[in-house]
Amino acid sequence: DADVTQTPRNRITKTGKRIMLECSQTKGHDRMYWYRQDPGLGLRLIYYSFDVKDINKGEISDGYSVSRQAQAKFSLSLESAIPNQTALYFCATSAHNYGYTFGSGTRLTVV
Amino acid sequence: QQQVKQSPQSLIVQKGGISIINCAYENTAFDYFPWYQQFPGKGPALLIAIRPDVSEKKEGRFTISFNKSAKQFSLHIMDSQPGDSATYFCAVAGNAGNMLTFGGGTRLMVKP
């Protein structure tokens, strides 16, 4: 099994729909992150959590929300999806050093 | 404000050639400079990283060159192979929380 598992791998949704992307990890790391990848823009941080009771906004949090259900689970929600949220979404984990472990990503298309 | 600028956005190299990707940063407080490699359908994975107390780090065919005074660092891939075709991201860290900030990515294609 993968260390960081993201579900679903691919999703097509309609504008205005609510959608949740899920992430679970077996690394035992406290820190979890959600990134968005767009061509030429690299990986941009949406939200991050340093432990179960800690949630922080990243640079592009508008239109997104998160929930840290347990140390191993961190979900990302789009409350009302819009087409410019079409992107590749990655969950990552880390310990207190800098080493990040990424999931395989969720490709989201909003039509 | 973009904390790390990566160039080029795309790169085509012949097999056996040298691939060079560059990154520039602004904040002198950064103290960790990794490179991540991403294959299609996969998440980025740590390739090699350097701290500012050394000017070069080599792991196999991959080398990071670091220029602290110019606030630049680069990835060199020697004897590039088609299997090196991937997207490469530089990153910086050293701010509070030890969090990574990524560059825009470089799509490398190595032609056989």
XYZ file of C-alpha atoms in Angstrom:
223
model
C 0.000 0.000 0.000
C 1.101 3.548 -0.741
C 2.338 5.711 2.141
C 0.009 8.542 1.109
C -3.265 7.573 -0.565
C -5.528 10.018 -2.347
C -9.079 9.322 -3.474
C -10.473 9.660 -6.022
C -7.695 9.583 -8.623
C -9.854 11.315 -11.209
C -13.094 13.240 -10.889
C -15.273 15.231 -13.224
C -17.852 17.440 -11.563
C -20.246 20.182 -12.544
C -19.997 23.845 -11.660
C -21.626 24.585 -8.325
C -21.323 21.076 -6.937
C -19.655 20.321 -3.617
C -16.805 17.871 -3.823
C -14.454 16.301 -1.301
C -10.984 14.965 -1.961
C -9.599 12.589 0.616
C -6.101 11.818 1.803
C -4.864 9.194 4.215
C -1.315 8.350 5.274
C 0.537 5.540 6.974
C 3.778 7.478 7.519
C 2.828 8.471 11.061
C 3.617 12.102 10.215
C 1.968 14.926 12.120
C 2.059 17.409 9.258
C -0.224 17.236 6.231
C -0.634 19.557 3.263
C -2.850 20.133 0.254
C -1.260 21.519 -2.907
C -2.641 22.439 -6.276
C -0.573 21.950 -9.442
C -1.142 23.996 -12.584
C 1.172 24.105 -15.613
C 3.831 26.791 -15.194
C 2.672 27.668 -11.691
C 4.253 24.779 -9.867
C 2.792 23.521 -6.625
C 0.814 26.068 -4.654
C -0.185 25.514 -1.053
C -3.911 25.498 -0.311
C -4.058 24.449 3.367
C -1.788 22.798 5.876
C -2.117 21.153 9.270
C 0.643 20.552 11.795
C -1.515 18.359 14.013
C -5.138 17.335 14.422
C -6.163 20.577 16.127
C -4.154 22.858 13.859
C -5.445 24.097 10.478
C -3.845 26.920 8.510
C -4.557 28.660 5.229
C -1.984 28.578 2.483
C -1.494 31.039 -0.348
C -4.597 30.041 -2.351
C -7.237 28.960 0.200
C -10.210 30.911 -1.200
C -12.953 28.537 -2.360
C -11.531 25.597 -0.409
C -11.952 24.170 3.084
C -10.300 21.289 4.904
C -10.933 18.863 7.725
C -8.330 16.945 9.731
C -10.366 13.996 10.965
C -7.426 12.159 12.520
C -3.657 12.234 12.448
C -3.776 10.071 9.341
C -6.631 11.756 7.465
C -6.879 15.170 5.867
C -9.656 16.026 3.417
C -10.075 18.957 1.044
C -13.498 20.284 0.057
C -14.607 22.554 -2.725
C -17.845 24.026 -1.442
C -19.095 25.182 -4.836
C -16.788 24.065 -7.608
C -15.919 26.458 -10.443
C -14.088 25.756 -13.711
C -10.868 27.536 -12.678
C -10.494 24.966 -9.911
C -9.752 22.407 -12.595
C -6.278 21.199 -11.640
C -4.170 18.402 -10.246
C -4.394 18.224 -6.454
C -1.744 16.674 -4.231
C -1.734 15.740 -0.594
C 1.631 15.556 1.175
C 2.905 14.678 4.624
C 6.068 15.477 6.528
C 7.704 15.004 9.874
C 9.411 17.945 11.561
C 12.280 17.828 9.099
C 11.809 18.942 5.535
C 11.159 15.589 3.862
C 7.799 15.612 2.113
C 5.982 12.484 0.887
C 3.377 13.136 -1.782
C 0.356 11.132 -2.827
C -0.252 10.269 -6.475
C -2.676 13.114 -6.955
C -6.323 13.710 -7.870
C -7.071 15.084 -11.315
C -10.179 17.267 -10.936
C -12.127 18.671 -13.853
C -14.954 21.143 -13.259
C -17.289 21.526 -16.242
C 5.223 37.489 -4.467
C 7.061 34.580 -6.002
C 9.680 33.378 -3.541
C 11.480 31.087 -5.979
C 11.778 31.474 -9.749
C 12.605 28.424 -11.840
C 13.834 28.307 -15.432
C 13.412 27.114 -18.083
C 9.787 25.977 -18.139
C 10.642 23.250 -20.605
C 13.846 21.650 -21.808
C 14.713 19.185 -24.543
C 18.061 17.396 -24.346
C 19.601 14.656 -26.414
C 20.475 11.376 -24.751
C 23.908 11.644 -23.182
C 23.746 15.405 -22.883
C 23.710 17.599 -19.782
C 20.415 18.977 -18.494
C 20.594 22.173 -16.445
C 17.701 23.708 -14.525
C 18.049 26.903 -12.544
C 16.326 28.447 -9.557
C 16.661 31.867 -7.955
C 15.348 32.949 -4.583
C 15.057 36.184 -2.629
C 14.957 35.379 1.071
C 18.411 34.881 2.576
C 16.831 33.076 5.539
C 16.214 29.960 3.450
C 18.465 27.106 4.511
C 17.265 24.050 2.640
C 17.157 23.669 -1.132
C 15.691 20.417 -2.508
C 14.852 19.232 -5.972
C 11.822 17.050 -6.596
C 11.209 14.794 -9.597
C 7.715 14.017 -10.858
C 6.768 11.370 -13.408
C 3.378 11.480 -15.181
C 0.599 10.173 -12.969
C 2.755 10.329 -9.863
C 3.386 12.777 -7.078
C 6.705 14.608 -6.761
C 9.483 12.699 -5.021
C 12.621 14.065 -3.398
C 15.589 13.720 -5.739
C 18.440 15.570 -4.031
C 18.830 18.429 -1.560
C 21.515 20.810 -0.350
C 22.176 23.027 2.644
C 23.898 26.426 2.192
C 27.088 25.376 3.974
C 28.307 23.585 0.833
C 28.510 24.777 -2.772
C 27.900 21.443 -4.475
C 26.321 18.081 -3.792
C 26.487 15.106 -6.106
C 24.445 11.917 -6.112
C 25.152 9.704 -9.074
C 24.378 11.640 -12.260
C 22.570 14.401 -10.356
C 24.399 17.440 -8.960
C 23.158 20.544 -7.172
C 25.308 23.650 -7.527
C 24.635 26.354 -4.967
C 25.684 30.012 -5.168
C 24.821 31.685 -1.896
C 25.950 35.186 -2.877
C 23.889 35.125 -6.073
C 20.953 33.431 -4.305
C 20.791 30.808 -7.016
C 20.985 27.049 -7.213
C 20.825 24.656 -10.099
C 20.305 20.997 -10.919
C 22.668 19.341 -13.375
C 21.821 15.953 -14.846
C 24.870 14.406 -16.459
C 24.579 11.809 -19.228
C 20.843 12.463 -19.460
C 18.713 9.412 -20.245
C 15.192 9.052 -21.655
C 14.161 7.717 -18.233
C 15.029 11.122 -16.780
C 12.145 12.658 -18.738
C 9.954 14.153 -16.037
C 8.947 17.409 -14.420
C 11.461 18.835 -11.959
C 10.646 21.250 -9.159
C 13.061 23.226 -7.054
C 11.960 24.295 -3.604
C 13.163 26.414 -0.713
C 12.567 26.250 3.024
C 13.749 27.844 6.186
C 10.832 29.984 7.198
C 8.796 29.222 10.274
C 7.463 25.715 10.316
C 10.039 24.299 7.922
C 7.625 24.460 5.030
C 8.576 24.110 1.387
C 7.814 26.714 -1.284
C 8.094 25.328 -4.805
C 9.256 26.784 -8.095
C 7.108 26.685 -11.223
C 8.545 23.414 -12.525
C 10.579 22.386 -15.569
C 9.366 19.765 -17.990
C 12.409 17.837 -19.220
C 12.341 15.637 -22.287
C 15.393 13.553 -23.129
C 15.352 12.389 -26.736
C 16.842 8.975 -27.573
